[in-house]
XYZ file of N, CA and C in Angstrom:
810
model
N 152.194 14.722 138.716
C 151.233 13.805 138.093
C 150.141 14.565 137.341
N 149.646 15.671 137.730
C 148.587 16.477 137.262
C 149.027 17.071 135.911
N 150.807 17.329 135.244
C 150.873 17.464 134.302
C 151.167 16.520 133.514
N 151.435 15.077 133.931
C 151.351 14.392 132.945
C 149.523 13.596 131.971
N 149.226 13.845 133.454
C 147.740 13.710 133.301
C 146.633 14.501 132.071
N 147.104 16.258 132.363
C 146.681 16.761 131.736
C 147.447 17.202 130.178
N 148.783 16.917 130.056
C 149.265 16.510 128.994
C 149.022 15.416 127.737
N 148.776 14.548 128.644
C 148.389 13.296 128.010
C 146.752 13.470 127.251
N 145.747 14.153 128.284
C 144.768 14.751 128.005
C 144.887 15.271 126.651
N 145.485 16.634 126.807
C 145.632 17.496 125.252
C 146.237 16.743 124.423
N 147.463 16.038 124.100
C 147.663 15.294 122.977
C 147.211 13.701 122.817
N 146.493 13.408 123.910
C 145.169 12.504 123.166
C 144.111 13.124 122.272
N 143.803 14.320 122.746
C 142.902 14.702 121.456
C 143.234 15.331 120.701
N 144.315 15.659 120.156
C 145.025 15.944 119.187
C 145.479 14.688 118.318
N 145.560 13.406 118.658
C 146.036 12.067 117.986
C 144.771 11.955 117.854
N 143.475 12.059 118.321
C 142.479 11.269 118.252
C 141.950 12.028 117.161
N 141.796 12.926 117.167
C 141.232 14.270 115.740
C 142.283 13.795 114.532
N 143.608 13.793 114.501
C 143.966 13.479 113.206
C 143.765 11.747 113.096
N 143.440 11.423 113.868
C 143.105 9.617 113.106
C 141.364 9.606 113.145
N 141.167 10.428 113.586
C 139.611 10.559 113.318
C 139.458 11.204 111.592
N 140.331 12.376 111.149
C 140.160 12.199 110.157
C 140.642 11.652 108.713
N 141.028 10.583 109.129
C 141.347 9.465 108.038
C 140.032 8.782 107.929
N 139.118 8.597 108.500
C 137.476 8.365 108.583
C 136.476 9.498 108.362
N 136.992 10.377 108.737
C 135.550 11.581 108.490
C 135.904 12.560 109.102
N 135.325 13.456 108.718
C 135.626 15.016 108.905
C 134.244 15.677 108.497
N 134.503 16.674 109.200
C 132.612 17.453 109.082
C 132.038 17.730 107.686
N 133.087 18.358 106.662
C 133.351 18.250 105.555
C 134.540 17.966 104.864
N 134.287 17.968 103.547
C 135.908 17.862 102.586
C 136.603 18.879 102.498
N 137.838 18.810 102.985
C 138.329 19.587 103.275
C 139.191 20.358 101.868
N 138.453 19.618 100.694
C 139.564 19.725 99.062
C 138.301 20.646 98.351
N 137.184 20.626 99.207
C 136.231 21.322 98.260
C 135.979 22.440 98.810
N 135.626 23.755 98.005
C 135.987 25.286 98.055
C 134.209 25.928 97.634
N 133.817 26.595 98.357
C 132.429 26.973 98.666
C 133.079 28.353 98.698
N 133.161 29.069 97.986
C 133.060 30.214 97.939
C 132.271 31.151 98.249
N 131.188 30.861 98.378
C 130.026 31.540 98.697
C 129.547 31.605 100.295
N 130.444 30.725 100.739
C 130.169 30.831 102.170
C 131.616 30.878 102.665
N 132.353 31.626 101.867
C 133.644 32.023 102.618
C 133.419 33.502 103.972
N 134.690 33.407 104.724
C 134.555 33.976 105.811
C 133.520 33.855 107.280
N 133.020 32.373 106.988
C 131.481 32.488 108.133
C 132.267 32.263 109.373
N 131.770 33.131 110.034
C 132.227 33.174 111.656
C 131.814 31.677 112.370
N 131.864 31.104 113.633
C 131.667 30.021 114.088
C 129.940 29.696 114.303
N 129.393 28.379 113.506
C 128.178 28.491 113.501
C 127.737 26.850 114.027
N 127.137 26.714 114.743
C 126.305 25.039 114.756
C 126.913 24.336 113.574
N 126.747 25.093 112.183
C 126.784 24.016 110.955
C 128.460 23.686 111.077
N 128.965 24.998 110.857
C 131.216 25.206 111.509
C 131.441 25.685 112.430
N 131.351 24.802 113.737
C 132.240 25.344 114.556
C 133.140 26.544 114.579
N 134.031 25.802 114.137
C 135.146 27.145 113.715
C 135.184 27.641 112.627
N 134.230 27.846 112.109
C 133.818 29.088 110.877
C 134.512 28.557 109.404
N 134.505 29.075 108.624
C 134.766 29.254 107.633
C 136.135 29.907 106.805
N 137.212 29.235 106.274
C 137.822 30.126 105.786
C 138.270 31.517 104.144
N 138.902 31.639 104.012
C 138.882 32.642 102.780
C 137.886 31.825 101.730
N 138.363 30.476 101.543
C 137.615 29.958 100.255
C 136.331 28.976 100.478
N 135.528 29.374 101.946
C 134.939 28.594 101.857
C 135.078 27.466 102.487
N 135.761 26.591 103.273
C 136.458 25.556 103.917
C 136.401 25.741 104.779
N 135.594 24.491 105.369
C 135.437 24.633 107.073
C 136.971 24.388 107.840
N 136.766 25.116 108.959
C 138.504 25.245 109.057
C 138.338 23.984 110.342
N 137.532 23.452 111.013
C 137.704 22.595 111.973
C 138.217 21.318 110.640
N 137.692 20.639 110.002
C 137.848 19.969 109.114
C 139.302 19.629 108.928
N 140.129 21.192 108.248
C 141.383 21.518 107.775
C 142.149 21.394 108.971
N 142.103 21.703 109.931
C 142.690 21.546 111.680
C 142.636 20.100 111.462
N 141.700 19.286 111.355
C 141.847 17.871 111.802
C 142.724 17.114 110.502
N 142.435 17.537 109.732
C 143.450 16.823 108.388
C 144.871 17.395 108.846
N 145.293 18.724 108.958
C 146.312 19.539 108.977
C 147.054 18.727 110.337
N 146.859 17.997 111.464
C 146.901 17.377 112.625
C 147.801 16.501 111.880
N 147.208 15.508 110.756
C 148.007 14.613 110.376
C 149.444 14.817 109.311
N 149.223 16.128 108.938
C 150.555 16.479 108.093
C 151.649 16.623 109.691
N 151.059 17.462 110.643
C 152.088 18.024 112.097
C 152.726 16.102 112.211
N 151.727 15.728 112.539
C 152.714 13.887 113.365
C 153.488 13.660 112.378
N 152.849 13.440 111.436
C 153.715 12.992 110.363
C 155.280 13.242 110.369
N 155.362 15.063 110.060
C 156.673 15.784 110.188
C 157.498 15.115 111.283
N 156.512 15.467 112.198
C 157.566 15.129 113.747
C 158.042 14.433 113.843
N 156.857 12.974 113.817
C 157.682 11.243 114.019
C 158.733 10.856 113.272
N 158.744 11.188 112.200
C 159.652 10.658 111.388
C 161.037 11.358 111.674
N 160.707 13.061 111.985
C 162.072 14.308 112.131
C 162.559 13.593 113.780
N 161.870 13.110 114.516
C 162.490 12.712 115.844
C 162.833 11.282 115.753
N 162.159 10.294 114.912
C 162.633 9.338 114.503
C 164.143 9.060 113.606
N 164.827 10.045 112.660
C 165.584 10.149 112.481
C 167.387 10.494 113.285
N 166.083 11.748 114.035
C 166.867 12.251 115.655
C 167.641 11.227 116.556
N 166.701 10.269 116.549
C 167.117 9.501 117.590
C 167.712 8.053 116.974
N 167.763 7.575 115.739
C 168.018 6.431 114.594
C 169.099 6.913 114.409
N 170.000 8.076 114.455
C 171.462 8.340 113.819
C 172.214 9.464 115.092
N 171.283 10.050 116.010
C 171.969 10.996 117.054
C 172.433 10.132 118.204
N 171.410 8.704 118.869
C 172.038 8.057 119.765
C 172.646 7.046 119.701
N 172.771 6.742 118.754
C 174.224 5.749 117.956
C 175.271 6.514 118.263
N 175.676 7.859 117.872
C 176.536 9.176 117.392
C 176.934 8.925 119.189
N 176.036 9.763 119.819
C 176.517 9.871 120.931
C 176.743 8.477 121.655
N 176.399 7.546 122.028
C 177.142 6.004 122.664
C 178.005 5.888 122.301
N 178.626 6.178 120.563
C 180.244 5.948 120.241
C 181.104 6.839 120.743
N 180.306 8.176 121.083
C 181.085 9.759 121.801
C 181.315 9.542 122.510
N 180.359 9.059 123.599
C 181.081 8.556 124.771
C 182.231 7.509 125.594
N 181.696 6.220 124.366
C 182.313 5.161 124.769
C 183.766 5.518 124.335
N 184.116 6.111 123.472
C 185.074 6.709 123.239
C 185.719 8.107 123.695
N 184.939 8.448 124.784
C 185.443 10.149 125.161
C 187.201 10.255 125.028
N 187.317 11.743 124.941
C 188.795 12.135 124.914
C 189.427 11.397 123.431
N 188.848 10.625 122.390
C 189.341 10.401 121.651
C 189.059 11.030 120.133
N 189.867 10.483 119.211
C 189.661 11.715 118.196
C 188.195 11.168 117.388
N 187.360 10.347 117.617
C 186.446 9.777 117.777
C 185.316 10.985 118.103
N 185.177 11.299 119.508
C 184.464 11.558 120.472
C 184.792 13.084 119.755
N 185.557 13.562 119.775
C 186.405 14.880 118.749
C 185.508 15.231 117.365
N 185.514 13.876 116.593
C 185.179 14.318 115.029
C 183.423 14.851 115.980
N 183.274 13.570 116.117
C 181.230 13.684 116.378
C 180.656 15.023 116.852
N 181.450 14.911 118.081
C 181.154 16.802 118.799
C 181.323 17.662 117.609
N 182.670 17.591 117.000
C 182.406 18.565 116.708
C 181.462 19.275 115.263
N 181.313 17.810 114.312
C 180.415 17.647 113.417
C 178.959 18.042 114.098
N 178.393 17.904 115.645
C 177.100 18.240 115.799
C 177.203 19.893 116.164
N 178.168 20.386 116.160
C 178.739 21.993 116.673
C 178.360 22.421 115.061
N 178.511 22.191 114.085
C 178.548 22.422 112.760
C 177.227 22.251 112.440
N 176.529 21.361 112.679
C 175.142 21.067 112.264
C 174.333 22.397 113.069
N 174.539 22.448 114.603
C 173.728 23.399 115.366
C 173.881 24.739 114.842
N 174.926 25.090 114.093
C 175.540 26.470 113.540
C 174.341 26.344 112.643
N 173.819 25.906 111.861
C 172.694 25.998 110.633
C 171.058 25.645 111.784
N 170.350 26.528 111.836
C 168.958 26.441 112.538
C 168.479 25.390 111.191
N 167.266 24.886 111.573
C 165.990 24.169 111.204
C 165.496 24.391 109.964
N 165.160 25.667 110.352
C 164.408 26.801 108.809
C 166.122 27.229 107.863
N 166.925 27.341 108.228
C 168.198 27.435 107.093
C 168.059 26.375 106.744
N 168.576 25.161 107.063
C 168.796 23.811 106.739
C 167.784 23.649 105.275
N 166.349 24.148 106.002
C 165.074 23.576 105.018
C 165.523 24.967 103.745
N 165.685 26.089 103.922
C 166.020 26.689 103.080
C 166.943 26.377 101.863
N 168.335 25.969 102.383
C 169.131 25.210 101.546
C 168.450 24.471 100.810
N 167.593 22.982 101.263
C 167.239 21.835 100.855
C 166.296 22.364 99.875
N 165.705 23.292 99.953
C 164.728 23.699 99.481
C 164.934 24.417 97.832
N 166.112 24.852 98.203
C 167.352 25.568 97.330
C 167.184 24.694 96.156
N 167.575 23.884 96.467
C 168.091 21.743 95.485
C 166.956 21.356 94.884
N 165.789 21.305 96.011
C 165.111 19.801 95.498
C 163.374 20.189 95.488
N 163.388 21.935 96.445
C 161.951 22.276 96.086
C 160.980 22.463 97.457
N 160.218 23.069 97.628
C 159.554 22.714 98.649
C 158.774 21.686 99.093
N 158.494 20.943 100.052
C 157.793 19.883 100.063
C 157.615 19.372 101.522
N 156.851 18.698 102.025
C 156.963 18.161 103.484
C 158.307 17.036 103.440
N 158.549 16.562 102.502
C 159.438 15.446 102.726
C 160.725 16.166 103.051
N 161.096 17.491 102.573
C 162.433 18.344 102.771
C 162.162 19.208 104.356
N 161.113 19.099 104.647
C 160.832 19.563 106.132
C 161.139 18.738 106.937
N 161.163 17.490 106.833
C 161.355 16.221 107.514
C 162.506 16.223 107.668
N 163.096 16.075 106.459
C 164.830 16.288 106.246
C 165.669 17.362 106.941
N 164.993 18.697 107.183
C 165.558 19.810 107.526
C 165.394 19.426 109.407
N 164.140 18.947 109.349
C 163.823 19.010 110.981
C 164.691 17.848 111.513
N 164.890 17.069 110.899
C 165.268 15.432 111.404
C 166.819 15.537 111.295
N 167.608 16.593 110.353
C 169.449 16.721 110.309
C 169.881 17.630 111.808
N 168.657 18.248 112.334
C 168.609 19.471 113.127
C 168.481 18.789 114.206
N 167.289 17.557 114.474
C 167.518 16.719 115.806
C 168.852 15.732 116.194
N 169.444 15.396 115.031
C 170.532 14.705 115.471
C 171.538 15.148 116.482
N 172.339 16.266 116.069
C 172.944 16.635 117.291
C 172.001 16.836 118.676
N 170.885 17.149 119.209
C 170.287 16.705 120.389
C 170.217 16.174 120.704
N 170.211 14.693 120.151
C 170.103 13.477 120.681
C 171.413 13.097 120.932
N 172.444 13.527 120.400
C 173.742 12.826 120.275
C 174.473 13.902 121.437
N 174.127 14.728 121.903
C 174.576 15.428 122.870
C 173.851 15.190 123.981
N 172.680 14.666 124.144
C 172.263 14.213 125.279
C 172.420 12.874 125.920
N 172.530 11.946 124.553
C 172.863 10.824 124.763
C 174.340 10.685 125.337
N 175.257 11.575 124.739
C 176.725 11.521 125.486
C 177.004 12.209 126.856
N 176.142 12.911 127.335
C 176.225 13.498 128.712
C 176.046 12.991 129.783
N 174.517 11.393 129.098
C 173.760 10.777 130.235
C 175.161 9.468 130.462
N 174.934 9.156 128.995
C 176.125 8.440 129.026
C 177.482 8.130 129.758
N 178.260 9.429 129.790
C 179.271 9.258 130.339
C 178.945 9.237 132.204
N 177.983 9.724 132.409
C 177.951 9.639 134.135
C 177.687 8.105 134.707
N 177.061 7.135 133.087
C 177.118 5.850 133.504
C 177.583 5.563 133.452
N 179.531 5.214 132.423
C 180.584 4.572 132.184
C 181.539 4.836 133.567
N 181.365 5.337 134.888
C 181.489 6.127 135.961
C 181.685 5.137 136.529
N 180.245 4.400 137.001
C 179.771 3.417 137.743
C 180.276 1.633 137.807
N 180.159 1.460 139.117
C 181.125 0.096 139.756
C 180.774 -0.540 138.657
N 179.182 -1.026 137.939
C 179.001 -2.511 137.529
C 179.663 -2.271 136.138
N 179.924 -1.224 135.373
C 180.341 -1.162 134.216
C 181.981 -1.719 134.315
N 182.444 -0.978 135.076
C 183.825 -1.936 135.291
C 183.574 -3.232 135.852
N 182.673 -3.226 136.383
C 182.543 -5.105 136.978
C 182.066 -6.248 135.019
N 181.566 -5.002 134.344
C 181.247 -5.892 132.980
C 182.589 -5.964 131.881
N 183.181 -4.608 131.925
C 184.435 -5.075 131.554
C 185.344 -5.889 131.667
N 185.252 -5.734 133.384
C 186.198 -6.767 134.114
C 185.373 -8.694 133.255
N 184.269 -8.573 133.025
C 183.827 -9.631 132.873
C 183.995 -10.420 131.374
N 184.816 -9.308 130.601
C 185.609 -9.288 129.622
C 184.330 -8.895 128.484
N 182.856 -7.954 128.608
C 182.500 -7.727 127.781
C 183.241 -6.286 126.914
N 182.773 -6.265 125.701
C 183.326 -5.212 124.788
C 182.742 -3.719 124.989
N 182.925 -2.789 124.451
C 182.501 -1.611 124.417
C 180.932 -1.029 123.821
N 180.823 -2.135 122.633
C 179.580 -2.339 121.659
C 178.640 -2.374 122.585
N 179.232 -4.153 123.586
C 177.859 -4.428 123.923
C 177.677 -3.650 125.301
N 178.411 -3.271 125.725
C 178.323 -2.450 127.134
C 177.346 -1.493 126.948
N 177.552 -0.858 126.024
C 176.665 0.545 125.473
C 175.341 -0.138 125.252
N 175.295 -1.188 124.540
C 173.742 -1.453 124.262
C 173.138 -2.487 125.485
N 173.995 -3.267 126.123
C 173.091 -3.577 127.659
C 173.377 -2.984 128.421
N 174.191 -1.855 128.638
C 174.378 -1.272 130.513
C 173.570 -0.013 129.786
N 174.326 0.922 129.035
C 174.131 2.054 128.904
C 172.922 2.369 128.577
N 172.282 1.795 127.561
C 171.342 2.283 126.865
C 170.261 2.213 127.433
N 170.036 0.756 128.340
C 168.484 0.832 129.147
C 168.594 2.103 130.150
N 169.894 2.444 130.861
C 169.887 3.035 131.639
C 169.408 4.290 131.593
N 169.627 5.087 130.493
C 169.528 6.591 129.611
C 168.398 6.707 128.956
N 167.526 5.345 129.099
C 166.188 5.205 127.917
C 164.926 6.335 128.334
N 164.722 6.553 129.936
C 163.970 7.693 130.620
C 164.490 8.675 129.983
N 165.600 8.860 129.661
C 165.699 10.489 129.193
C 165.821 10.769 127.881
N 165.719 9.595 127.760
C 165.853 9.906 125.904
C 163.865 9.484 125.623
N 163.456 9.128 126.096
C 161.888 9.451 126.275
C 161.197 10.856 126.414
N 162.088 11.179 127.293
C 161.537 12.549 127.416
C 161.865 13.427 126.496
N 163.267 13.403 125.969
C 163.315 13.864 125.252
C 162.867 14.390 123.834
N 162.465 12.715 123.945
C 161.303 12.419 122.198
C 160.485 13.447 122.355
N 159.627 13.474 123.315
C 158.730 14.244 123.990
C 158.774 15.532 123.226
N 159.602 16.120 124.126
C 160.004 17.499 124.242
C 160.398 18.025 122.477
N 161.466 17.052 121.873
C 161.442 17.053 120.188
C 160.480 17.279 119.604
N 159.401 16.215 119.771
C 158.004 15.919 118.755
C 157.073 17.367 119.437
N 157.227 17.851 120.081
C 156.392 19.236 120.368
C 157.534 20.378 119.435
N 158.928 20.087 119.822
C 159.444 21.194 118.721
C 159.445 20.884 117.287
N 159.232 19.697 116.559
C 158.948 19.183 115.604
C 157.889 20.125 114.777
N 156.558 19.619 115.771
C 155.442 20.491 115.044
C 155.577 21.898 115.207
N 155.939 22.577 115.618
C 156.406 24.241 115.668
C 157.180 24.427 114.750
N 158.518 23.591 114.264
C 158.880 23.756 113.498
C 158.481 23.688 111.934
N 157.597 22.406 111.987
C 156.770 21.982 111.278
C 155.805 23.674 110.601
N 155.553 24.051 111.745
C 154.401 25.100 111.224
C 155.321 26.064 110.946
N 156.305 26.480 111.351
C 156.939 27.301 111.195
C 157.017 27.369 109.489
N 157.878 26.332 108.890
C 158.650 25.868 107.899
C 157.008 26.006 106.548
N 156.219 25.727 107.026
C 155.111 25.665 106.770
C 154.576 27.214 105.960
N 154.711 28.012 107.300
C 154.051 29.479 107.334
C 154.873 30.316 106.408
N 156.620 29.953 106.203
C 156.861 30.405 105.314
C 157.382 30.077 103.809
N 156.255 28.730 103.745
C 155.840 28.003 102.092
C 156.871 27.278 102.102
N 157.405 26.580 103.265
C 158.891 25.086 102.541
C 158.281 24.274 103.538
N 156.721 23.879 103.758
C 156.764 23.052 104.545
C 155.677 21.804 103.316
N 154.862 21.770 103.789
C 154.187 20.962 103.147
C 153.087 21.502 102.140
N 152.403 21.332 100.742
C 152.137 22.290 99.855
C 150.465 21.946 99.436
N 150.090 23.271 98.963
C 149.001 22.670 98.896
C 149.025 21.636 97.579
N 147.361 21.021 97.699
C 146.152 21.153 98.750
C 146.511 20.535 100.208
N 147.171 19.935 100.560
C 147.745 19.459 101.528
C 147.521 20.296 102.718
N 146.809 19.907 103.918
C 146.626 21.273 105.009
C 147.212 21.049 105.559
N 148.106 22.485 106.181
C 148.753 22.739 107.321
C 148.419 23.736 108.227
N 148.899 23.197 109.367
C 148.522 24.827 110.324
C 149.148 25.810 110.042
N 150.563 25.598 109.817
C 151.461 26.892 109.481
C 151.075 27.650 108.679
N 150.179 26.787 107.271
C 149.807 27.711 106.238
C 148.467 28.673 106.258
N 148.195 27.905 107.022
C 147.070 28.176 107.214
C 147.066 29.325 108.200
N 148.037 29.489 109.010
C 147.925 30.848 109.558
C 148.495 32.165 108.641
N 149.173 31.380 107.840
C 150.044 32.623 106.889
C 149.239 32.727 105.953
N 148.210 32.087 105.492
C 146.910 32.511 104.343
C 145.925 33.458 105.123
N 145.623 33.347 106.867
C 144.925 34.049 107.041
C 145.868 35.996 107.671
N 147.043 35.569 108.048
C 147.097 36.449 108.472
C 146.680 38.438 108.036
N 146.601 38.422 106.722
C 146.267 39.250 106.516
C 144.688 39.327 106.653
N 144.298 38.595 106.781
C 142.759 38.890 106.835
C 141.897 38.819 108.375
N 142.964 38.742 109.226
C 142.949 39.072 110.929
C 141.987 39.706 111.227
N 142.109 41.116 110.773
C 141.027 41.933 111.036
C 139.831 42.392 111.103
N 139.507 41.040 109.775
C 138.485 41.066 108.994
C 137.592 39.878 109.753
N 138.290 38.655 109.877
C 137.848 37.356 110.427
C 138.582 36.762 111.356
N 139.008 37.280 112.338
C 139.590 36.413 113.564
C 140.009 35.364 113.704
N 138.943 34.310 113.490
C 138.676 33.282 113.601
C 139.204 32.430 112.972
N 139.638 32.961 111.467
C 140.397 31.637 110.895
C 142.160 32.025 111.278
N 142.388 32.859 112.152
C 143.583 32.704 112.656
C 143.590 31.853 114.048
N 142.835 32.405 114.465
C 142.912 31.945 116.091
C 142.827 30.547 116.279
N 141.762 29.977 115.779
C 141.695 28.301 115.688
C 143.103 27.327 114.750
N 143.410 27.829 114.031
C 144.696 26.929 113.818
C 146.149 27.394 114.996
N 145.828 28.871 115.366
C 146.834 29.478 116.132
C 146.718 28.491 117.584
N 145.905 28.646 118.494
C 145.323 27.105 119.540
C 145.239 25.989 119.360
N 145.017 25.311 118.082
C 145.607 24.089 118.187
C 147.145 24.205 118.486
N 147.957 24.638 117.511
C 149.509 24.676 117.797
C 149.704 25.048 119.200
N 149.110 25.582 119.985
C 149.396 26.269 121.019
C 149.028 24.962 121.613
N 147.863 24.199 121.974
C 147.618 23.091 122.734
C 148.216 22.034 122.581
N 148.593 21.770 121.154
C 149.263 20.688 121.240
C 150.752 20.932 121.861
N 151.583 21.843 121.804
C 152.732 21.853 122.325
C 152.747 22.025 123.360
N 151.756 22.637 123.976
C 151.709 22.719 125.757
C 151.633 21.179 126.164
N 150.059 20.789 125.561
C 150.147 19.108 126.181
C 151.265 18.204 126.001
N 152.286 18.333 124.680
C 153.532 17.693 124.478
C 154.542 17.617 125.936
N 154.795 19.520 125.934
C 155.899 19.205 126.934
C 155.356 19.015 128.195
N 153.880 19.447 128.760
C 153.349 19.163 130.416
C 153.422 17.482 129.977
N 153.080 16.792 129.070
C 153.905 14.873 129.314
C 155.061 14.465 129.273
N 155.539 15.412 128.865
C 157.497 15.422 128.858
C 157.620 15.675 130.282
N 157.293 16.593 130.484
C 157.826 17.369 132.452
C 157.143 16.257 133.279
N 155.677 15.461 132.791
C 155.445 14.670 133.931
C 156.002 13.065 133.351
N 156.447 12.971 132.709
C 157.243 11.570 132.042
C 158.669 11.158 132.399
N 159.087 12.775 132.782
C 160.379 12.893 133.708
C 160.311 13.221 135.290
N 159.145 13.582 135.514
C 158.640 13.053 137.223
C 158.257 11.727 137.799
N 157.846 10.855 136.602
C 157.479 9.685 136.622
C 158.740 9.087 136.755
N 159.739 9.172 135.579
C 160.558 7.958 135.132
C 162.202 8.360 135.591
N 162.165 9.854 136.590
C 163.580 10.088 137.249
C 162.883 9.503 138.465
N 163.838 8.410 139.361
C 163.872 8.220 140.798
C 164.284 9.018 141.761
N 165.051 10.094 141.290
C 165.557 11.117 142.557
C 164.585 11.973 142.351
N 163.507 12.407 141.939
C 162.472 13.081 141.744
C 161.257 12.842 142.381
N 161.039 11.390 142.026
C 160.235 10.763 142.909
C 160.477 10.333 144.242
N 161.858 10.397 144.773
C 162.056 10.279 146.351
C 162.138 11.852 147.062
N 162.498 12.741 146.255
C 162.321 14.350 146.686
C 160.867 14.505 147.143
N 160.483 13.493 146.432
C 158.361 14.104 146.386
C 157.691 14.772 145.678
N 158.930 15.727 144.745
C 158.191 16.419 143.584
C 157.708 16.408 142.723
């Protein structure tokens, strides 16, 4: 309970900072003060100042809303075309069905995240919308391999043959027996996605195919400062800890969302 608690904690204020700044932000984060570039952390910036002048707490809280963005939609896709994929894998196991899907998500996993976006990137350019695309072709097989694993241990069970026997079809079996049943773990899973989302997100970011300027990102924002580390700390470290907090608080609500919502977990006591 203490990590879902304190999970929930860190990515509440991580949701609450990027919808806070769709209302306000300490400053604008589009306007460039040159003259007060590099300021270390002060009363006026918190977290200081970066190369051009730009308060970087500001750019953190805008940059918050490019990360959800990526994710929801890259795990929203994940789960809109991977657990369809897998319910037909299963409901169909051993068939050439269950055959094509596997092995089409074996093919997808062969290409990482950052290739995928590379290719796309190849075509149509850099952009957040091809990060989405790269992150969201990359969640499908996860979902569709998890969904067919949970899956088949339910097509197992007495009442599913008691619903067949009751002359329902395969369609609807999957969408009233199966699907409520598997919905805890495909929760968690979201979870656990939307924290690799934004990593990926920054990743894809840090090396210029994620989202462009003026547009803030964390990723870029660590790869604009990294050379200047030595010089100013600070505008690495503060976009480097957000990413770091938000993915910790992601998966400690994933690990306690699956202490919550598994029952053999909760009768162990753990």
């Amino acid at each position: 309970m203490r990590n879902l608690i304190l999970g929930f904690a860190l990515t509440a204020l991580f949701l609450i900072g990027a919808a806070l700044s769709f209302l306000w932000t300490p400053y604008d984060h589009t306007v460039l003060e040159v003259t007060n570039k590099l300021k270390p952390p002060t009363l006026a910036h918190p977290f200081g100042t970066d190369q051009l002048g730009r308060d970087i707490l500001s750019m953190i809280m805008v940059g918050a809303r490019t990360s959800i963005a990526v994710a929801i939609v890259a795990v929203g896709i994940g789960i809109g075309l991977g657990v369809p994929l897998g319910l037909a894998a299963a409901a169909s196991r051993g068939s050439w069905i269950d055959e094509v899907i596997m092995r089409g998500n074996d093919l997808i996993f062969a290409f990482p995240s950052l290739l995928i976006a590379i290719m796309i990137t190849a075509v149509f350019g850099p952009s957040a919308v091809n990060a989405i695309i790269a992150i969201g072709i990359f969640n499908i097989p996860v979902f569709a391999r998890v969904t067919r694993g949970a899956a088949l241990s339910i097509w197992q069970q007495d009442y599913i043959l008691a619903a067949r026997v009751a002359g329902k079809g395969t369609m609807r079996i999957s969408v009233e027996h199966i699907l409520p049943n598997i919905a805890n773990l495909l929760i968690v899973q979201g979870t656990i996605q939307f924290s690799l989302g934004i990593l990926a997100e920054a990743a894809l970011s840090y090396v210029g195919l994620g989202a462009q300027p003026p547009v803030p990102s964390w990723g870029r924002m660590l790869a604009d400062s990294q050379t200047l580390f030595m010089i100013a700390p600070h505008i690495t470290l503060f976009p480097g800890c957000a990413i770091v907090l938000t993915v910790l608080g992601l998966n400690l609500a994933g690990d306690g969302l699956r202490d919550l919502l598994d029952p053999r977990i909760r009768r162990a006591g753990l």
